[in-house]
Coordinates of C-alpha atoms in Angstrom, one line a residue:
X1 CA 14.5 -15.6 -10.7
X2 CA 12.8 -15.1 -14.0
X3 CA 8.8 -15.1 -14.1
X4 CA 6.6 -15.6 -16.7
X5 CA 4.6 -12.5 -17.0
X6 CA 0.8 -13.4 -17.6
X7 CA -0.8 -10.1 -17.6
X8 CA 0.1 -6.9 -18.5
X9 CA -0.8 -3.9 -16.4
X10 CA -3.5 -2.9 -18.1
X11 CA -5.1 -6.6 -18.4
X12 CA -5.0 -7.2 -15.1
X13 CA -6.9 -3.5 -14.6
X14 CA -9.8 -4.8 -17.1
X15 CA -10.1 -7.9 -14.9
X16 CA -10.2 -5.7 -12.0
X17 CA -12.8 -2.7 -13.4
X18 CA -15.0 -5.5 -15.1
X19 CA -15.4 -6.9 -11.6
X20 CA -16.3 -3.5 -10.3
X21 CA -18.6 -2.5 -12.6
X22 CA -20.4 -5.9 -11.8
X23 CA -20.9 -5.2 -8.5
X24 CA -22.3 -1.6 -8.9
X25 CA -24.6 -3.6 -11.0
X26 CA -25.8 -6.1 -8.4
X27 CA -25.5 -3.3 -5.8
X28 CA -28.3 -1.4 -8.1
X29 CA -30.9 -3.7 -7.4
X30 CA -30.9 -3.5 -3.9
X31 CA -33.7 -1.8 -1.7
X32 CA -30.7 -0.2 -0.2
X33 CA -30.4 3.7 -1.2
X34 CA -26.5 3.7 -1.4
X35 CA -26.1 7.3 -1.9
X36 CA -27.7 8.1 1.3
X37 CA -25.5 5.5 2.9
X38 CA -22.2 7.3 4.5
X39 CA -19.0 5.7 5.3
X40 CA -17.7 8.0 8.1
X41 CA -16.6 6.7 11.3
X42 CA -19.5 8.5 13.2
X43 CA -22.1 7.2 11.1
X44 CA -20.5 3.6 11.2
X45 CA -20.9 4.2 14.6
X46 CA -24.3 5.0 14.6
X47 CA -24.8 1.6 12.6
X48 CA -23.6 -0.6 14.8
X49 CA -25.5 1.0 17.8
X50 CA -28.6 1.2 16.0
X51 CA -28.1 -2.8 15.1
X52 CA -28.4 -1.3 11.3
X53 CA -26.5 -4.4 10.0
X54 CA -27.2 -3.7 6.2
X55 CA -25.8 0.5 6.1
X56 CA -23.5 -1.4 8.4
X57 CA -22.1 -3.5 5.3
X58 CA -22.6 -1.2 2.8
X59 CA -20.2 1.4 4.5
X60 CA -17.9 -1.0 5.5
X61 CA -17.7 -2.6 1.7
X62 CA -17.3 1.0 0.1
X63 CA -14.7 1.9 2.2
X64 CA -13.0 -1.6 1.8
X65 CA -13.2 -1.3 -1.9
X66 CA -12.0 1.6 -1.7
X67 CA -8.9 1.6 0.5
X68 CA -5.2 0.3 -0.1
X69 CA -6.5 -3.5 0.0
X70 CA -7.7 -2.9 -3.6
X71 CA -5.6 -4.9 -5.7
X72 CA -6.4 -1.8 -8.5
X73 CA -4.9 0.9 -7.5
X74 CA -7.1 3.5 -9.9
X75 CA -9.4 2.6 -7.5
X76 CA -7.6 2.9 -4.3
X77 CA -8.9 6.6 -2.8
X78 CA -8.5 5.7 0.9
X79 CA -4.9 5.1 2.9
X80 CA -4.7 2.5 5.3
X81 CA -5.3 4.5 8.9
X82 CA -2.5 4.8 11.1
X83 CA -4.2 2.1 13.7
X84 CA -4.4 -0.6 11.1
X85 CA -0.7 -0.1 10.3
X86 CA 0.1 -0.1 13.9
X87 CA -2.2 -3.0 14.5
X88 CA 0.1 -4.8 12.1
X89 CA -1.8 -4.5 8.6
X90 CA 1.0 -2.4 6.7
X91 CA 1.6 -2.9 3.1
X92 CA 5.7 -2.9 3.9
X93 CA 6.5 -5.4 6.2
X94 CA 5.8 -9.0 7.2
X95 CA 6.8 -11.9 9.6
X96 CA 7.8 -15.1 8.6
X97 CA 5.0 -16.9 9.9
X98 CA 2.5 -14.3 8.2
X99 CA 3.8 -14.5 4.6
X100 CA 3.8 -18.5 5.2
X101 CA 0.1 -18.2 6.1
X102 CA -0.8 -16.3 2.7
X103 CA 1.8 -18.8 0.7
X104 CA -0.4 -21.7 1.6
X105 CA -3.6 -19.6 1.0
X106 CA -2.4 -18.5 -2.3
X107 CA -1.6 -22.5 -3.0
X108 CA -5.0 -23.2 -1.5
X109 CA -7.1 -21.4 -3.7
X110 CA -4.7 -21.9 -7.1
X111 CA -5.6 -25.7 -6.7
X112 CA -8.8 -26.4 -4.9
X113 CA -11.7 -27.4 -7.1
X114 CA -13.7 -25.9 -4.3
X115 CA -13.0 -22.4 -4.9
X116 CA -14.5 -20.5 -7.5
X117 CA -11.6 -18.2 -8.9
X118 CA -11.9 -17.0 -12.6
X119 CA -9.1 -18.3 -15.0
X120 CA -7.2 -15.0 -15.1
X121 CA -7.3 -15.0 -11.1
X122 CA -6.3 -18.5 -11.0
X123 CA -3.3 -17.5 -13.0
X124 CA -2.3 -14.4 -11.5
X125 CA -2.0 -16.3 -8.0
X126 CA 0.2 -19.5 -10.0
X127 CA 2.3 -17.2 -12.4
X128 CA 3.1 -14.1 -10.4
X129 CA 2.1 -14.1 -6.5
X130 CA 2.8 -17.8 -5.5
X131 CA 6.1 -17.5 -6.9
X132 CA 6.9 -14.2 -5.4
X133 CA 5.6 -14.8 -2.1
X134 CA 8.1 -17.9 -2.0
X135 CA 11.0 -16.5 -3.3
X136 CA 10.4 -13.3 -0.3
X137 CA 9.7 -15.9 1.9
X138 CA 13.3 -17.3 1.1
X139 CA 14.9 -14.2 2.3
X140 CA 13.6 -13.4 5.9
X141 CA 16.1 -14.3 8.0
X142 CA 15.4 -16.8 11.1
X143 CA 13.6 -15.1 13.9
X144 CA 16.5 -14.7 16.3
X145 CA 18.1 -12.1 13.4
X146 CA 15.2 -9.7 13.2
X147 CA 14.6 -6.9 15.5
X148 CA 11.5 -5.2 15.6
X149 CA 9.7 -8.0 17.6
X150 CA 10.4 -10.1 14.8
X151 CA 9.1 -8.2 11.7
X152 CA 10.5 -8.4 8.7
X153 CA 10.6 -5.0 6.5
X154 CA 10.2 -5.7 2.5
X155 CA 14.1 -5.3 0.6
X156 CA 14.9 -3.5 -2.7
X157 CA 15.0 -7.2 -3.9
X158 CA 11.5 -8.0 -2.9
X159 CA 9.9 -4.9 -4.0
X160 CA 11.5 -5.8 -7.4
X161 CA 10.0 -9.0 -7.6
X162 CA 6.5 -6.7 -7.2
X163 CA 5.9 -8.0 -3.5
X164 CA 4.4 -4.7 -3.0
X165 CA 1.3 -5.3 -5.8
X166 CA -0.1 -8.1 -4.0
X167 CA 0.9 -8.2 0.0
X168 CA -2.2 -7.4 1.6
X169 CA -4.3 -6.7 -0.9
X170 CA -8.0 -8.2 -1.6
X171 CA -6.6 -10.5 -4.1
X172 CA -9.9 -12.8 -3.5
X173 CA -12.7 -12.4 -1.4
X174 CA -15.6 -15.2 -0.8
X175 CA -18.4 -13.4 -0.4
X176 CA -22.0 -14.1 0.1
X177 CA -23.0 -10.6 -0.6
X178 CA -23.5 -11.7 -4.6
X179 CA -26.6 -10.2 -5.3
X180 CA -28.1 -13.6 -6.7
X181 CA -31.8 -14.6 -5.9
X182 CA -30.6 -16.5 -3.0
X183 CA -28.7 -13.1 -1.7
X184 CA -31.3 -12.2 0.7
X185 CA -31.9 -15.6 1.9
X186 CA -28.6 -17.2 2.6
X187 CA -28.5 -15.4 5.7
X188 CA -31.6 -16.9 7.8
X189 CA -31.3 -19.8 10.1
X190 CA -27.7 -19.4 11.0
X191 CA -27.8 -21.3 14.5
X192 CA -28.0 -24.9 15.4
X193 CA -32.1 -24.8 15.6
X194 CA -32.0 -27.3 18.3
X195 CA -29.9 -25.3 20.9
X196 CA -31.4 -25.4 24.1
X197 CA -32.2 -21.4 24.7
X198 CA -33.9 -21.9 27.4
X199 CA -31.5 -23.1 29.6
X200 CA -28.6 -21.6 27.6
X201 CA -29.6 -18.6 29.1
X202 CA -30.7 -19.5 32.4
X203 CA -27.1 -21.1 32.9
X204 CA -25.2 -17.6 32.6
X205 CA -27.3 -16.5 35.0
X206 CA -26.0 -18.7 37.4
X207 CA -23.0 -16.7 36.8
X208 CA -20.7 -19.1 35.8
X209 CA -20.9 -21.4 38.7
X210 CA -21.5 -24.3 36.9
X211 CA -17.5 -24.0 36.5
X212 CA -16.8 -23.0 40.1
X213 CA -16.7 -19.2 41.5
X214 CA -16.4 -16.4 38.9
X215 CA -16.8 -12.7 38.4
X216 CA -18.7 -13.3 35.1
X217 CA -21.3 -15.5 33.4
X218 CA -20.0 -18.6 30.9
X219 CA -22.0 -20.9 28.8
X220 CA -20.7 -23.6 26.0
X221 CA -22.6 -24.2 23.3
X222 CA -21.7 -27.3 21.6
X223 CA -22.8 -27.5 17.1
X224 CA -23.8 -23.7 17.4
X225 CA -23.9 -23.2 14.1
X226 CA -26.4 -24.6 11.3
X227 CA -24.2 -27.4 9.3
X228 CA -25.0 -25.0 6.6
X229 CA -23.6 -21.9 8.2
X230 CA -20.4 -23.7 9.7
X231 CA -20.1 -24.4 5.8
X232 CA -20.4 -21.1 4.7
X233 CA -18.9 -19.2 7.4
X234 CA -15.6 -21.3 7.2
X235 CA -15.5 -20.9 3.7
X236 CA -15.2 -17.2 4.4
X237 CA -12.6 -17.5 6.3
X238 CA -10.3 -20.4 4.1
X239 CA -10.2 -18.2 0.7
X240 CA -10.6 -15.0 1.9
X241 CA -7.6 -12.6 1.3
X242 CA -8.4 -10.5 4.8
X243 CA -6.1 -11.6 7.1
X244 CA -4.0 -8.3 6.8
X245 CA -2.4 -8.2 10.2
X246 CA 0.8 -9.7 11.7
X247 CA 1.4 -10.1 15.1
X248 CA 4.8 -9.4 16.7
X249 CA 6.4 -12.9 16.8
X250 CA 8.6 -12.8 19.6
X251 CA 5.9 -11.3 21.9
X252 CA 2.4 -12.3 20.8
X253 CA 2.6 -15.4 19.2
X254 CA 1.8 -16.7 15.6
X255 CA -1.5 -15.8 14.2
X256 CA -2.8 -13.8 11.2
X257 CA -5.8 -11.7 12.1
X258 CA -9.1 -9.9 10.2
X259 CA -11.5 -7.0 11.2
X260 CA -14.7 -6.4 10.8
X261 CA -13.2 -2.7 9.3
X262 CA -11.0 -4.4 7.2
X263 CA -12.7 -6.9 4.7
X264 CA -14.3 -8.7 7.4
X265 CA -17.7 -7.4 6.9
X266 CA -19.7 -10.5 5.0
X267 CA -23.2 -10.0 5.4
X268 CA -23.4 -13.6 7.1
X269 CA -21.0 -12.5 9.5
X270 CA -23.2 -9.2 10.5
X271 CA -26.7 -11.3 10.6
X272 CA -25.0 -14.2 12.9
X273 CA -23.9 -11.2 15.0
X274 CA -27.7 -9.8 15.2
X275 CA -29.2 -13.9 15.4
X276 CA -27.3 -14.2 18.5
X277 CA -28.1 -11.1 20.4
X278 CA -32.0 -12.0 19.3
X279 CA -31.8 -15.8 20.5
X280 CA -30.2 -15.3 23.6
X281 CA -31.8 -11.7 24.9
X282 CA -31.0 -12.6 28.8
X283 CA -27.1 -12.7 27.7
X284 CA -26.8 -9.5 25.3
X285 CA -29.6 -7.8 26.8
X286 CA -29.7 -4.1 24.3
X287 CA -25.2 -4.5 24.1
X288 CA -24.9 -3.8 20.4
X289 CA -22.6 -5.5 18.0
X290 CA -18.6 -3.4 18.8
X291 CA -16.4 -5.1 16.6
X292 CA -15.7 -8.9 15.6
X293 CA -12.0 -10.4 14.0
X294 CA -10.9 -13.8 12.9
X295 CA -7.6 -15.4 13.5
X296 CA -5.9 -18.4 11.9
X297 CA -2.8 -20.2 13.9
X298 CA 0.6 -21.1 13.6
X299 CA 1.1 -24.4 15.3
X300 CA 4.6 -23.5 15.8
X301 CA 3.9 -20.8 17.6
X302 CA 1.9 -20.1 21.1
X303 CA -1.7 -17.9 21.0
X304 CA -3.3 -15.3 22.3
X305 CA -1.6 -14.1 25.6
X306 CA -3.8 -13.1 28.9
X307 CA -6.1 -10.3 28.2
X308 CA -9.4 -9.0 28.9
X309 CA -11.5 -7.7 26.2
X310 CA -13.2 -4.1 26.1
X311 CA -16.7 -5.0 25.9
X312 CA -19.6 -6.8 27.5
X313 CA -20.2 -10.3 26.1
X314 CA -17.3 -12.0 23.7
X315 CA -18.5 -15.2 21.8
X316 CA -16.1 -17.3 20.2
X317 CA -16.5 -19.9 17.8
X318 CA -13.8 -22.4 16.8
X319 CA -14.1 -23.7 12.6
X320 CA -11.8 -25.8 12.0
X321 CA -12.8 -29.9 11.8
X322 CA -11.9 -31.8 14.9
X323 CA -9.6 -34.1 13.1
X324 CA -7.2 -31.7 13.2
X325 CA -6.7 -31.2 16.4
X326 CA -4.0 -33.3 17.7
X327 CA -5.1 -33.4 21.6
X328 CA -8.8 -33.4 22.2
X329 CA -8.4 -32.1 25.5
X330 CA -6.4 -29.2 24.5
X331 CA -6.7 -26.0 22.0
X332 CA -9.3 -23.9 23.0
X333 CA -9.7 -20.9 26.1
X334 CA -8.3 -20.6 29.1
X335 CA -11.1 -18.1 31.2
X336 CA -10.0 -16.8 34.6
X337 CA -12.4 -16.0 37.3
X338 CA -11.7 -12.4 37.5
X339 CA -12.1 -8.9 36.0
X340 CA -9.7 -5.9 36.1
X341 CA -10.5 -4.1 39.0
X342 CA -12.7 -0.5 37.9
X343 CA -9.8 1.5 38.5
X344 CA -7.2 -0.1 36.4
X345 CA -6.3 1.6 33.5
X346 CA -6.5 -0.4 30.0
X347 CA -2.9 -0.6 30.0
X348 CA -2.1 -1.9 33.5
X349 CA -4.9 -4.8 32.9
X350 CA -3.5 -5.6 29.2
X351 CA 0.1 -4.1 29.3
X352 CA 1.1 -5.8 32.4
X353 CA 0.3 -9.5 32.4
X354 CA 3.1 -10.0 35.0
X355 CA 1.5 -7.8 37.1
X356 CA -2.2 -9.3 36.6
X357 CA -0.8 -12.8 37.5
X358 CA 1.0 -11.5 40.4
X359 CA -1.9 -9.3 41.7
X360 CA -4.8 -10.9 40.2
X361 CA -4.8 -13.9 39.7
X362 CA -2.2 -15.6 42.2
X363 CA -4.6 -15.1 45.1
X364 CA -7.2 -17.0 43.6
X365 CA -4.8 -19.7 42.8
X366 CA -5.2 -19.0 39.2
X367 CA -8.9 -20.0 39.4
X368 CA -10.0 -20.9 35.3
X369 CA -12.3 -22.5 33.4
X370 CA -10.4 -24.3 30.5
X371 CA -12.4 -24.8 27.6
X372 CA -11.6 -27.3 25.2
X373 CA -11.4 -26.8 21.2
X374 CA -14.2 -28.6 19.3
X375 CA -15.2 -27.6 15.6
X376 CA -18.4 -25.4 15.9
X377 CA -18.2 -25.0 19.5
X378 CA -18.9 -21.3 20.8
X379 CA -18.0 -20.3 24.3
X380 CA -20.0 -17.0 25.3
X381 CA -18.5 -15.4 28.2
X382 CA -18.3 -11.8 30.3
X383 CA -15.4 -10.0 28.2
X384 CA -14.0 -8.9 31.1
X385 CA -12.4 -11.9 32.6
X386 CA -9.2 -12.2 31.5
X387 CA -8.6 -14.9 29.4
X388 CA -6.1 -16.6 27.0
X389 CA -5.6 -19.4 24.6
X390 CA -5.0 -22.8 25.9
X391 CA -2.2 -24.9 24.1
X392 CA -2.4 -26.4 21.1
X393 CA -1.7 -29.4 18.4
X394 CA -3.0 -29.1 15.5
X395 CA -1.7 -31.3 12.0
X396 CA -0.1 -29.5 9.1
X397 CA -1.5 -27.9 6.1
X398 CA -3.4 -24.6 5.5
X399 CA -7.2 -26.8 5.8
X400 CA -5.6 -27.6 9.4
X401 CA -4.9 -24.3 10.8
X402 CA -7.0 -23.6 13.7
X403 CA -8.9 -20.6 13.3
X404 CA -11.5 -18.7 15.7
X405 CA -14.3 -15.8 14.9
X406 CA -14.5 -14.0 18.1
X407 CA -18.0 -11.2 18.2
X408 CA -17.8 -8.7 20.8
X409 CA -21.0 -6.4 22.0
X410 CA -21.3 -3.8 24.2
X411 CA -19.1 -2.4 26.9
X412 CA -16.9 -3.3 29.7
X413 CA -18.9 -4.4 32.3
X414 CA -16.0 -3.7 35.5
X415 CA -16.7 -4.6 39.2
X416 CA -17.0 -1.3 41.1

């Protein structure tokens, strides 16, 4: 195929270093001493644990901006790690349900009037990485063909075509991190102010018995979010260029995930993460923020499979607009009443699901509270109960996709 070549290397650099430069402007005028602030894993660490939410995102963004995801690679100093390629983040392979995923995001944000993409961005997705993406797309061979769990590894054809310059790169990123006067403001009132918190939180301690007999506490908490911050936060999560990892289809499912150390970092994400633990102070108790990720779905596919999280409280909300969702009384979580046992190692609890039914699970008769899916719905439960997605149905189209944010704090919380 012949394509019309809109920008020359060094063009689409300018774009690239103008944009930089523009945010080392904005970052200038922050309170925010970013030379002191450092970006090693340790003192990320010490971030999170210390509930320091903005050296939180200002390590986090310089390492992002500096890392493989760059889409200008003068600027790229920091290799992906070895656990994000093994995670399924690589720059040199794909599935097909992946690449479909950031075909219909590339479409998305080339012709919504919703998005707010400079010209030359605009053009760079229509001229260059739409067409590439569906010509590569083209080539993977149906699932039954591949090996590798069903990842597909990039050709000498597809490298050609320069599949390589934009694959999981930060081609376009929604932020709301601008550094505008409404920068330090956009963040405040992110939950529904008419939750009940009072008896939100004197329902987990019932334990979860409000859904029958269970080793952990479970509350729902229907329009969780402001209308404003559903707005925002989904936003985030359509146009966004973050969802780096793919899943091995022919075990795990379809779904396209992000990381909060991996262009997930939005500082509307970090304060929801810090709103919650301060609302709700008889669920989180002092659990610090550990990590939080995003998924978005393949219909054709199944979800998450049975697992139990390493941490102490999981909340996760669901963004995508009922109308969607094709059954009503389907699409959300699927929790189970118990908890790996305290001597089970991580892989016999999430290496083994065989095992976890047979052992686990069985005995109680497979004892669960299903949850269904409902746009800005959050279920907060013990992250140690195994749980999984429940089916779903949802319509066509890349708006349609159903897509969680799951936060997790703290750790582990076994039965001795």
């Amino acid at each position: 195929a012949n394509y019309k070549t809109m920008y020359s290397t060094q063009s689409v650099l300018m774009l690239l270093l103008v944009s930089h430069v523009k945010n080392l402007v904005l970052a200038a005028h922050s309170n925010i001493n970013h030379n002191s602030i450092k970006t090693d894993t340790q003192s990320i660490q010490h971030y999170l644990q210390t509930h320091d939410m903005e050296s939180l995102f200002q390590a986090l963004d310089r390492r992002f901006r500096e890392s493989e995801r760059n889409l200008n690679p003068l600027l790229r100093n920091e290799p992906l790690s070895k656990r994000k390629i093994q995670r399924g983040g690589g720059l040199s392979y794909t599935s097909q349900y992946k690449l479909k995923a950031d075909l219909e995001q590339a479409q998305y944000l080339a012709s919504s009037n919703d998005v707010e993409l400079s010209l030359e961005v605009k053009e760079l997705l229509q001229e260059k990485i739409i067409p590439i993406y569906e010509n590569v797309l083209k080539r993977i061979p149906p699932l039954e063909d591949l090996v590798h769990g069903g990842l597909y590894q990039f050709q000498e054809a597809d490298l050609a075509l320069g599949i390589d310059k934009y694959y999981n790169r930060a081609i376009h990123v929604t932020s709301t991190n601008s550094g505008n006067e409404d920068a330090q403001t956009c963040t405040a009132g992110l939950l529904n102010p008419e939750l009940n918190i009072t008896k939100i939180q004197e329902d987990w301690l019932k334990g979860g018995l409000d859904y029958g007999e269970t080793e952990g506490g479970i509350v729902v908490l229907d329009d969780v979010l402001s209308k404003e911050a559903f707005r925002k936060i989904r936003k985030i999560l359509l146009e966004s260029t973050v969802f780096y990892q793919t899943k091995l289809p022919k075990q795990f499912g379809g779904y396209a995930g992000a990381y909060l150390d991996d262009g997930l970092h939005d500082r509307l994400l970090l304060e929801l993460s810090q709103e919650l633990r301060n609302a709700l102070p008889t669920i989180f108790k002092e659990h610090a923020l550990k990590y939080l990720w995003a998924y978005k779905y393949d219909s054709n596919y199944d979800g998450i499979n049975l697992h139990a999280d390493e941490a102490a409280v999981n909340v996760n909300i669901w963004l995508t607009p009922d109308d969607a969702n094709l059954d009503p009384h389907t699409g959300g979580l699927v929790i189970f009443s118990k908890k790996p046992p305290a001597d089970w190692s991580l892989g016999q609890y999430n290496g083994n699901t065989s095992f976890v039914r047979k052992e686990l699970l069985e005995p109680t008769g497979f004892a669960n509270v299903t949850v269904p899916f409902r746009a800005n719905r959050a279920v907060i439960f013990d992250s140690a109960l195994f749980h999984q997605s429940d089916t779903f149905h949802f319509r066509k189209g890349y708006e349609n996709r159903r897509i969680n944010l799951t936060i997790l704090y703290g750790n582990m919380q076994r039965l001795e």
